[in-house]
Amino acid sequence: MRSLFDPIKIGDIALANRIVMAPLTRNRAIEGNKPGPLTVEYYRQRATAGLIIAEASQISPMAQGYLDTPGIYSTEQVAAWREVTDAVHAEGGRIVLQLWHVGRISHSSLLPDGAAPVSSTSRRPEAMTFTREGFVPVSEPRALRDDELPSLIEDYRRAARNAIVAGFDGVEIHAANTYLIEQFLRDTINDRSGPYGGSIANRARLLIEVVQAVTEEIGAGRTGVRLSPMTTFGNTAPLDSDPQTLHNYVVEQLAPFGLAFLHVIEGETGGTRTPEGKPFDYEALHHRFPGAWLVNNGYSLELAKQTIADGKADLIAFGRPFISNPDLVRRLREAAPLNELRADKLYGGGAEGYTDYPFLPA
Ligand code: 8OZ
C-alpha cells in the first residue's frame, strides 16, 4: 500500500516523501523585498518536507499586493533566495518557488510611482490588503490592454528563469486564490471582450500562455500549477458561474504539457473543505491530469494517509501545521502531538512565531 512517507519522483524532481509544505505568505521580507537570514533559517528548519513550495513571490514590482512579500525579479532577490535554496539542499530537501501576480488585490502605495493595480477588469473588489498603514481597502484597478499581455507573460518567464538561477528545483505558477490569473479565469470577474475574455477558452488563455512560456524556459518537469476552483474568501471573490466546466477545460489544456504537478485547494482556502450547497468533483480533474496530483486544505493525518493509500492523490500539502511544526514529517510519522499555531504571528514581525517553534526532542 502506498504511504505518505514513500519517496516519489514528480517530473524532474525526486522527493523523499509525499508531504509538501504549502506556500505560505509570512510578510517577513527585508529591504528590497528579499528573503533575509530568518527566512533562510525558517526554510532550513522545514527541509524534511518532501517538497517545500516557498511562499508566493511577486514576478515584478507591479505584481505585489501586500507589504513585505518577497520578489524574484531583481539580482539582489535572486542572490538572497540562493541562500535559502542552498540551506534546504544542504539538509537534503527540495524547494520550488511560487510565482505570483496579485492583479487587482493591491494598493497603489505598494506599486511603482503609486500606480493603479492591474487586472482583467477595472472593477474593484470588496477586499482588503495590508500596507504600511495597516489593513486598507484595495485600490481601484486598471484593466490591462491586450497588447500589454505579452510583456506580462515575459515577466513570468523571467521570474521562472530567475528561480532556477536562484537554485530552486522548479516553480509553481499561482493560478489560485483570486489573484491575477484567476481574475482572468472567472467569468464573474473577467468582463473583457477580445481574445482574453468571454468564452472559457479565452479566459483560460492567459494561464495557458504563462504555462507555455514558463515550461519553454525551465522545462515542464520543473513546473507546477496551483488552482482553487471553489474559493470565495467569504464572498469577496465570487466563484465562476460554472466552476466545474471551467476547471475541466483548464485541466484538459494543462494535461499535454507534462507538468511536474497540479496543486488543487479543495473547498474554501483555509476554511471548509465542503462548502454547503457547492459540490465540486475534484476527481473529474484528477482523471484528466497525467502528472502528480497534489491536494491541500485542512488534511488531518488520518485523511492524508487514507487519501494516499486510496490513490486519490500522490502528495498532500500542509500549511498551518508546517508553520508551527518545523519537524512535521517526523511528528506525522510518529503520530506525535503538534505544536499550537500562534495566529497573531502569521504575518509580519520577526523570529517569534516564525523560527522559534520547538522540534521534538532528539
Ligand atoms: C495570505 C495572506 C496574503 C496572501 C494566497 C498568497 O492566499 C496568498 C496570501 C495568503 O495565495
Tab-separated table of C-alpha atoms and ligand atoms in Angstrom:
chain	number	residue	atom	x	y	z
A	1	MET	CA	0.000	0.000	0.000
A	2	ARG	CA	1.283	3.477	-0.860
A	3	SER	CA	2.254	5.598	2.103
A	4	LEU	CA	2.647	9.284	2.831
A	5	PHE	CA	6.251	8.507	3.743
A	6	ASP	CA	7.237	6.841	0.447
A	7	PRO	CA	9.530	8.648	-1.968
A	8	ILE	CA	8.161	9.834	-5.301
A	9	LYS	CA	9.556	11.460	-8.435
A	10	ILE	CA	7.440	14.311	-9.783
A	11	GLY	CA	8.604	15.452	-13.216
A	12	ASP	CA	12.352	16.028	-12.831
A	13	ILE	CA	12.234	16.370	-9.034
A	14	ALA	CA	12.899	13.405	-6.716
A	15	LEU	CA	11.186	13.734	-3.315
A	16	ALA	CA	11.940	11.799	-0.122
A	17	ASN	CA	8.257	11.647	0.866
A	18	ARG	CA	4.797	12.825	-0.212
A	19	ILE	CA	4.418	15.534	2.426
A	20	VAL	CA	4.531	19.041	0.962
A	21	MET	CA	4.897	22.361	2.737
A	22	ALA	CA	2.221	24.589	1.182
A	23	PRO	CA	3.169	28.100	0.034
A	24	LEU	CA	2.615	30.460	2.991
A	25	THR	CA	2.715	34.245	2.949
A	26	ARG	CA	4.567	35.465	6.062
A	27	ASN	CA	5.408	39.125	5.200
A	28	ARG	CA	8.932	38.983	6.577
A	29	ALA	CA	10.913	40.088	3.522
A	30	ILE	CA	13.673	42.573	4.279
A	31	GLU	CA	14.788	45.728	2.443
A	32	GLY	CA	14.453	45.297	-1.323
A	33	ASN	CA	11.724	42.639	-0.835
A	34	LYS	CA	14.367	39.952	-0.294
A	35	PRO	CA	14.260	36.914	1.954
A	36	GLY	CA	16.545	37.630	4.919
A	37	PRO	CA	18.556	35.412	7.295
A	38	LEU	CA	15.474	34.484	9.349
A	39	THR	CA	13.774	33.214	6.212
A	40	VAL	CA	16.831	31.085	5.419
A	41	GLU	CA	16.548	29.560	8.896
A	42	TYR	CA	12.755	29.098	8.632
A	43	TYR	CA	13.012	27.047	5.433
A	44	ARG	CA	16.121	25.168	6.606
A	45	GLN	CA	14.162	24.016	9.659
A	46	ARG	CA	11.406	22.620	7.408
A	47	ALA	CA	13.671	20.860	4.875
A	48	THR	CA	12.454	17.366	5.846
A	49	ALA	CA	9.268	18.084	3.884
A	50	GLY	CA	9.296	16.027	0.690
A	51	LEU	CA	8.864	19.348	-1.098
A	52	ILE	CA	8.735	22.937	0.117
A	53	ILE	CA	6.686	25.301	-2.016
A	54	ALA	CA	8.223	28.593	-0.971
A	55	GLU	CA	5.870	31.482	-0.374
A	56	ALA	CA	4.182	33.462	-3.137
A	57	SER	CA	6.773	35.825	-4.626
A	58	GLN	CA	5.995	38.695	-6.951
A	59	ILE	CA	7.294	38.333	-10.500
A	60	SER	CA	7.655	42.114	-10.935
A	61	PRO	CA	7.179	45.282	-8.885
A	62	MET	CA	3.619	45.591	-10.299
A	63	ALA	CA	2.812	42.066	-9.105
A	64	GLN	CA	2.982	42.939	-5.396
A	65	GLY	CA	-0.130	43.311	-3.254
A	66	TYR	CA	0.936	43.209	0.379
A	67	LEU	CA	3.667	44.730	2.497
A	68	ASP	CA	6.997	42.905	2.801
A	69	THR	CA	6.396	39.974	0.468
A	70	PRO	CA	9.470	38.754	-1.406
A	71	GLY	CA	10.133	39.176	-5.112
A	72	ILE	CA	12.000	37.192	-7.733
A	73	TYR	CA	12.743	39.935	-10.270
A	74	SER	CA	15.940	41.645	-9.032
A	75	THR	CA	19.527	40.387	-8.966
A	76	GLU	CA	19.625	41.001	-5.213
A	77	GLN	CA	16.479	38.902	-4.684
A	78	VAL	CA	17.974	36.048	-6.713
A	79	ALA	CA	21.139	36.145	-4.579
A	80	ALA	CA	19.100	36.197	-1.362
A	81	TRP	CA	16.919	33.262	-2.448
A	82	ARG	CA	20.139	31.353	-3.269
A	83	GLU	CA	20.914	31.355	0.467
A	84	VAL	CA	17.524	29.742	1.097
A	85	THR	CA	17.819	27.052	-1.574
A	86	ASP	CA	21.411	26.217	-0.543
A	87	ALA	CA	20.286	25.772	3.073
A	88	VAL	CA	17.378	23.496	2.113
A	89	HIS	CA	19.510	21.445	-0.287
A	90	ALA	CA	22.247	21.070	2.336
A	91	GLU	CA	19.628	19.359	4.524
A	92	GLY	CA	18.599	17.075	1.652
A	93	GLY	CA	15.339	18.916	0.938
A	94	ARG	CA	13.669	20.066	-2.269
A	95	ILE	CA	12.204	23.515	-2.832
A	96	VAL	CA	10.242	25.248	-5.591
A	97	LEU	CA	9.103	28.870	-5.677
A	98	GLN	CA	5.533	30.068	-6.126
A	99	LEU	CA	5.338	32.717	-8.879
A	100	TRP	CA	2.772	35.388	-8.035
A	101	HIS	CA	0.978	38.315	-9.596
A	102	VAL	CA	-1.761	39.699	-7.357
A	103	GLY	CA	-3.584	41.618	-10.098
A	104	ARG	CA	-6.269	43.814	-8.509
A	105	ILE	CA	-5.604	42.673	-4.922
A	106	SER	CA	-3.200	45.509	-4.232
A	107	HIS	CA	-2.833	49.089	-3.147
A	108	SER	CA	-1.202	51.945	-5.039
A	109	SER	CA	1.098	52.694	-2.091
A	110	LEU	CA	2.807	49.334	-2.752
A	111	LEU	CA	3.243	49.879	-6.501
A	112	PRO	CA	5.857	51.803	-8.539
A	113	ASP	CA	5.057	55.539	-8.706
A	114	GLY	CA	1.743	54.926	-6.942
A	115	ALA	CA	0.355	53.132	-9.996
A	116	ALA	CA	-3.104	51.569	-10.052
A	117	PRO	CA	-3.150	47.762	-9.702
A	118	VAL	CA	-3.753	45.940	-12.989
A	119	SER	CA	-6.298	43.238	-13.722
A	120	SER	CA	-8.594	41.708	-16.323
A	121	THR	CA	-11.143	44.313	-15.261
A	122	SER	CA	-11.354	47.861	-13.930
A	123	ARG	CA	-13.854	46.808	-11.256
A	124	ARG	CA	-12.618	46.996	-7.659
A	125	PRO	CA	-13.377	44.040	-5.371
A	126	GLU	CA	-14.615	44.423	-1.793
A	127	ALA	CA	-11.279	43.227	-0.462
A	128	MET	CA	-8.613	44.462	1.926
A	129	THR	CA	-4.866	44.361	1.789
A	130	PHE	CA	-2.087	45.087	4.226
A	131	THR	CA	0.109	48.152	3.651
A	132	ARG	CA	2.462	50.300	5.721
A	133	GLU	CA	-0.687	51.990	7.074
A	134	GLY	CA	-2.273	48.670	8.147
A	135	PHE	CA	-5.311	46.997	6.592
A	136	VAL	CA	-6.884	49.125	3.857
A	137	PRO	CA	-9.348	48.544	1.019
A	138	VAL	CA	-7.608	47.627	-2.242
A	139	SER	CA	-7.202	50.402	-4.841
A	140	GLU	CA	-9.276	50.830	-7.987
A	141	PRO	CA	-7.608	48.685	-10.664
A	142	ARG	CA	-6.870	49.426	-14.306
A	143	ALA	CA	-7.822	46.831	-16.940
A	144	LEU	CA	-4.757	45.604	-18.823
A	145	ARG	CA	-4.822	46.163	-22.581
A	146	ASP	CA	-4.397	43.029	-24.696
A	147	ASP	CA	-1.151	44.488	-26.079
A	148	GLU	CA	0.303	44.573	-22.531
A	149	LEU	CA	-0.106	40.835	-22.017
A	150	PRO	CA	2.994	39.692	-23.927
A	151	SER	CA	5.250	41.640	-21.552
A	152	LEU	CA	3.319	40.301	-18.563
A	153	ILE	CA	3.942	36.760	-19.821
A	154	GLU	CA	7.616	37.680	-20.253
A	155	ASP	CA	7.660	38.704	-16.574
A	156	TYR	CA	6.564	35.161	-15.662
A	157	ARG	CA	9.202	33.692	-17.979
A	158	ARG	CA	11.972	35.837	-16.478
A	159	ALA	CA	10.823	35.048	-12.929
A	160	ALA	CA	10.968	31.317	-13.704
A	161	ARG	CA	14.476	31.684	-15.114
A	162	ASN	CA	15.479	33.707	-12.033
A	163	ALA	CA	14.097	30.985	-9.757
A	164	ILE	CA	16.300	28.390	-11.439
A	165	VAL	CA	19.326	30.709	-11.223
A	166	ALA	CA	18.497	31.108	-7.510
A	167	GLY	CA	18.791	27.327	-7.135
A	168	PHE	CA	15.124	26.350	-6.898
A	169	ASP	CA	14.188	22.863	-8.119
A	170	GLY	CA	11.290	24.397	-10.022
A	171	VAL	CA	8.324	26.739	-9.761
A	172	GLU	CA	4.619	26.683	-9.005
A	173	ILE	CA	2.517	29.112	-11.039
A	174	HIS	CA	-0.021	30.695	-8.663
A	175	ALA	CA	-3.331	30.482	-10.510
A	176	ALA	CA	-5.410	30.330	-7.325
A	177	ASN	CA	-6.937	32.453	-4.579
A	178	THR	CA	-8.362	35.026	-6.991
A	179	TYR	CA	-5.092	36.700	-7.876
A	180	LEU	CA	-4.317	37.838	-11.424
A	181	ILE	CA	-4.609	34.555	-13.300
A	182	GLU	CA	-7.910	33.698	-11.594
A	183	GLN	CA	-9.108	37.235	-12.318
A	184	PHE	CA	-8.887	36.171	-15.959
A	185	LEU	CA	-10.339	32.680	-15.424
A	186	ARG	CA	-13.576	33.559	-13.603
A	187	ASP	CA	-16.477	34.984	-15.617
A	188	THR	CA	-17.702	36.821	-12.519
A	189	ILE	CA	-14.519	38.931	-12.552
A	190	ASN	CA	-13.289	38.972	-16.170
A	191	ASP	CA	-15.527	41.396	-18.101
A	192	ARG	CA	-13.291	41.685	-21.160
A	193	SER	CA	-14.107	41.276	-24.799
A	194	GLY	CA	-11.482	40.092	-27.285
A	195	PRO	CA	-9.099	37.138	-27.129
A	196	TYR	CA	-8.786	37.063	-23.290
A	197	GLY	CA	-12.461	37.450	-22.331
A	198	GLY	CA	-15.810	35.800	-22.902
A	199	SER	CA	-15.518	32.088	-23.648
A	200	ILE	CA	-13.821	29.641	-21.299
A	201	ALA	CA	-11.047	29.165	-23.858
A	202	ASN	CA	-10.449	32.925	-23.923
A	203	ARG	CA	-10.471	33.289	-20.132
A	204	ALA	CA	-8.022	30.395	-19.772
A	205	ARG	CA	-5.736	31.815	-22.463
A	206	LEU	CA	-3.513	33.849	-20.120
A	207	LEU	CA	-2.864	30.861	-17.838
A	208	ILE	CA	-2.055	28.607	-20.772
A	209	GLU	CA	0.270	31.195	-22.330
A	210	VAL	CA	2.042	31.658	-18.995
A	211	VAL	CA	2.456	27.886	-18.679
A	212	GLN	CA	3.752	27.748	-22.265
A	213	ALA	CA	6.357	30.443	-21.560
A	214	VAL	CA	7.476	29.034	-18.205
A	215	THR	CA	7.746	25.433	-19.440
A	216	GLU	CA	9.680	26.582	-22.529
A	217	GLU	CA	12.061	28.436	-20.247
A	218	ILE	CA	12.727	25.888	-17.465
A	219	GLY	CA	11.046	22.635	-18.564
A	220	ALA	CA	7.628	21.181	-17.766
A	221	GLY	CA	9.258	18.697	-15.375
A	222	ARG	CA	10.131	21.618	-13.112
A	223	THR	CA	6.781	23.390	-13.365
A	224	GLY	CA	3.568	23.023	-11.366
A	225	VAL	CA	0.307	24.991	-11.223
A	226	ARG	CA	-1.992	25.789	-8.276
A	227	LEU	CA	-5.766	26.142	-8.681
A	228	SER	CA	-8.617	26.910	-6.248
A	229	PRO	CA	-11.908	26.251	-8.055
A	230	MET	CA	-14.206	26.870	-5.053
A	231	THR	CA	-12.585	29.685	-3.091
A	232	THR	CA	-14.719	32.743	-2.262
A	233	PHE	CA	-12.868	34.211	0.737
A	234	GLY	CA	-16.172	34.915	2.425
A	235	ASN	CA	-17.791	36.043	-0.824
A	236	THR	CA	-15.202	38.748	-1.555
A	237	ALA	CA	-14.172	36.626	-4.539
A	238	PRO	CA	-17.176	35.359	-6.467
A	239	LEU	CA	-16.990	31.841	-7.880
A	240	ASP	CA	-17.156	31.316	-11.610
A	241	SER	CA	-20.730	30.773	-12.823
A	242	ASP	CA	-19.747	27.172	-13.728
A	243	PRO	CA	-16.566	26.205	-11.868
A	244	GLN	CA	-16.704	22.555	-12.908
A	245	THR	CA	-16.870	23.150	-16.655
A	246	LEU	CA	-14.220	25.867	-16.416
A	247	HIS	CA	-11.786	23.684	-14.472
A	248	ASN	CA	-12.414	20.546	-16.500
A	249	TYR	CA	-11.358	22.591	-19.521
A	250	VAL	CA	-8.365	24.171	-17.768
A	251	VAL	CA	-7.009	20.791	-16.673
A	252	GLU	CA	-7.565	19.324	-20.156
A	253	GLN	CA	-5.446	22.168	-21.533
A	254	LEU	CA	-2.746	21.687	-18.899
A	255	ALA	CA	-2.555	17.910	-19.353
A	256	PRO	CA	-0.428	17.802	-22.550
A	257	PHE	CA	2.364	19.997	-21.108
A	258	GLY	CA	3.765	17.165	-18.972
A	259	LEU	CA	3.831	19.316	-15.829
A	260	ALA	CA	5.528	18.018	-12.675
A	261	PHE	CA	2.373	18.508	-10.600
A	262	LEU	CA	-1.018	20.095	-10.285
A	263	HIS	CA	-1.897	21.508	-6.865
A	264	VAL	CA	-5.575	21.873	-6.019
A	265	ILE	CA	-7.043	23.624	-2.984
A	266	GLU	CA	-10.214	21.698	-2.110
A	267	GLY	CA	-13.060	23.916	-0.872
A	268	GLU	CA	-12.530	27.322	0.758
A	269	THR	CA	-8.861	28.250	1.114
A	270	GLY	CA	-8.037	27.907	4.804
A	271	GLY	CA	-11.691	27.098	5.526
A	272	THR	CA	-14.225	24.355	4.970
A	273	ARG	CA	-13.344	21.528	2.591
A	274	THR	CA	-17.013	21.108	1.663
A	275	PRO	CA	-18.787	24.465	1.232
A	276	GLU	CA	-22.503	23.991	1.741
A	277	GLY	CA	-24.575	23.741	-1.407
A	278	LYS	CA	-21.470	23.973	-3.606
A	279	PRO	CA	-20.454	20.476	-4.658
A	280	PHE	CA	-17.366	20.098	-6.825
A	281	ASP	CA	-15.990	16.932	-8.400
A	282	TYR	CA	-12.215	17.074	-7.863
A	283	GLU	CA	-11.850	13.501	-9.145
A	284	ALA	CA	-13.053	14.746	-12.527
A	285	LEU	CA	-9.968	16.974	-12.621
A	286	HIS	CA	-7.649	14.274	-11.295
A	287	HIS	CA	-8.756	11.877	-14.060
A	288	ARG	CA	-7.856	14.468	-16.658
A	289	PHE	CA	-4.299	15.078	-15.395
A	290	PRO	CA	-1.394	12.698	-16.056
A	291	GLY	CA	1.184	14.224	-13.657
A	292	ALA	CA	1.487	14.147	-9.868
A	293	TRP	CA	-1.727	15.137	-8.065
A	294	LEU	CA	-1.182	17.403	-5.060
A	295	VAL	CA	-4.094	18.286	-2.784
A	296	ASN	CA	-4.421	20.756	0.047
A	297	ASN	CA	-6.745	22.179	2.663
A	298	GLY	CA	-7.252	21.064	6.214
A	299	TYR	CA	-5.933	17.496	5.839
A	300	SER	CA	-5.669	15.574	9.102
A	301	LEU	CA	-3.030	12.872	9.373
A	302	GLU	CA	-5.753	10.224	9.004
A	303	LEU	CA	-7.311	11.789	5.920
A	304	ALA	CA	-3.868	12.322	4.382
A	305	LYS	CA	-2.857	8.691	4.890
A	306	GLN	CA	-6.163	7.397	3.535
A	307	THR	CA	-6.051	9.696	0.500
A	308	ILE	CA	-2.576	8.450	-0.470
A	309	ALA	CA	-3.433	4.808	0.261
A	310	ASP	CA	-6.583	5.075	-1.897
A	311	GLY	CA	-4.636	6.615	-4.782
A	312	LYS	CA	-6.827	9.720	-4.659
A	313	ALA	CA	-3.690	11.890	-4.591
A	314	ASP	CA	0.080	11.497	-4.898
A	315	LEU	CA	1.037	14.268	-2.485
A	316	ILE	CA	-0.579	16.170	0.393
A	317	ALA	CA	0.241	19.796	1.195
A	318	PHE	CA	0.046	21.068	4.777
A	319	GLY	CA	0.019	24.790	5.506
A	320	ARG	CA	-0.594	25.911	9.084
A	321	PRO	CA	0.734	22.649	10.596
A	322	PHE	CA	4.081	23.361	8.913
A	323	ILE	CA	4.203	26.869	10.356
A	324	SER	CA	4.044	25.609	13.926
A	325	ASN	CA	5.890	22.288	13.416
A	326	PRO	CA	9.221	22.506	11.605
A	327	ASP	CA	9.573	18.730	12.093
A	328	LEU	CA	6.050	17.978	10.877
A	329	VAL	CA	7.180	14.950	8.856
A	330	ARG	CA	8.648	13.280	11.946
A	331	ARG	CA	5.602	14.169	14.047
A	332	LEU	CA	3.259	12.666	11.453
A	333	ARG	CA	5.431	9.549	11.180
A	334	GLU	CA	5.429	9.101	14.965
A	335	ALA	CA	1.849	10.351	15.403
A	336	ALA	CA	3.339	12.806	17.923
A	337	PRO	CA	1.393	15.810	19.206
A	338	LEU	CA	1.629	19.049	17.210
A	339	ASN	CA	2.628	22.486	18.480
A	340	GLU	CA	-0.138	25.032	18.589
A	341	LEU	CA	-0.163	27.821	15.987
A	342	ARG	CA	0.325	31.389	17.206
A	343	ALA	CA	-2.111	33.006	14.779
A	344	ASP	CA	-1.133	36.547	15.805
A	345	LYS	CA	2.377	35.918	14.427
A	346	LEU	CA	1.374	34.768	10.961
A	347	TYR	CA	2.000	37.998	9.039
A	348	GLY	CA	4.973	40.260	9.618
A	349	GLY	CA	7.311	40.529	12.584
A	350	GLY	CA	10.489	38.633	13.365
A	351	ALA	CA	11.588	35.295	14.772
A	352	GLU	CA	8.623	34.947	17.120
A	353	GLY	CA	6.096	32.552	15.671
A	354	TYR	CA	8.442	32.058	12.714
A	355	THR	CA	11.691	30.296	13.594
A	356	ASP	CA	11.091	29.621	17.297
A	357	TYR	CA	8.625	26.710	17.189
A	358	PRO	CA	10.171	23.759	19.044
A	359	PHE	CA	11.274	20.488	17.474
A	360	LEU	CA	10.563	17.178	19.191
A	361	PRO	CA	13.488	16.282	21.452
A	362	ALA	CA	16.135	14.191	19.691
B	1	8OZ	C1	-2.409	35.141	2.984
B	1	8OZ	C2	-2.118	36.490	3.016
B	1	8OZ	C3	-1.677	37.118	1.876
B	1	8OZ	C4	-1.536	36.411	0.700
B	1	8OZ	C5	-2.698	33.299	-1.033
B	1	8OZ	C6	-0.586	34.404	-1.351
B	1	8OZ	O1	-3.787	33.274	-0.449
B	1	8OZ	C7	-1.660	34.258	-0.606
B	1	8OZ	C8	-1.836	35.043	0.657
B	1	8OZ	C9	-2.258	34.417	1.818
B	1	8OZ	O2	-2.470	32.573	-2.005
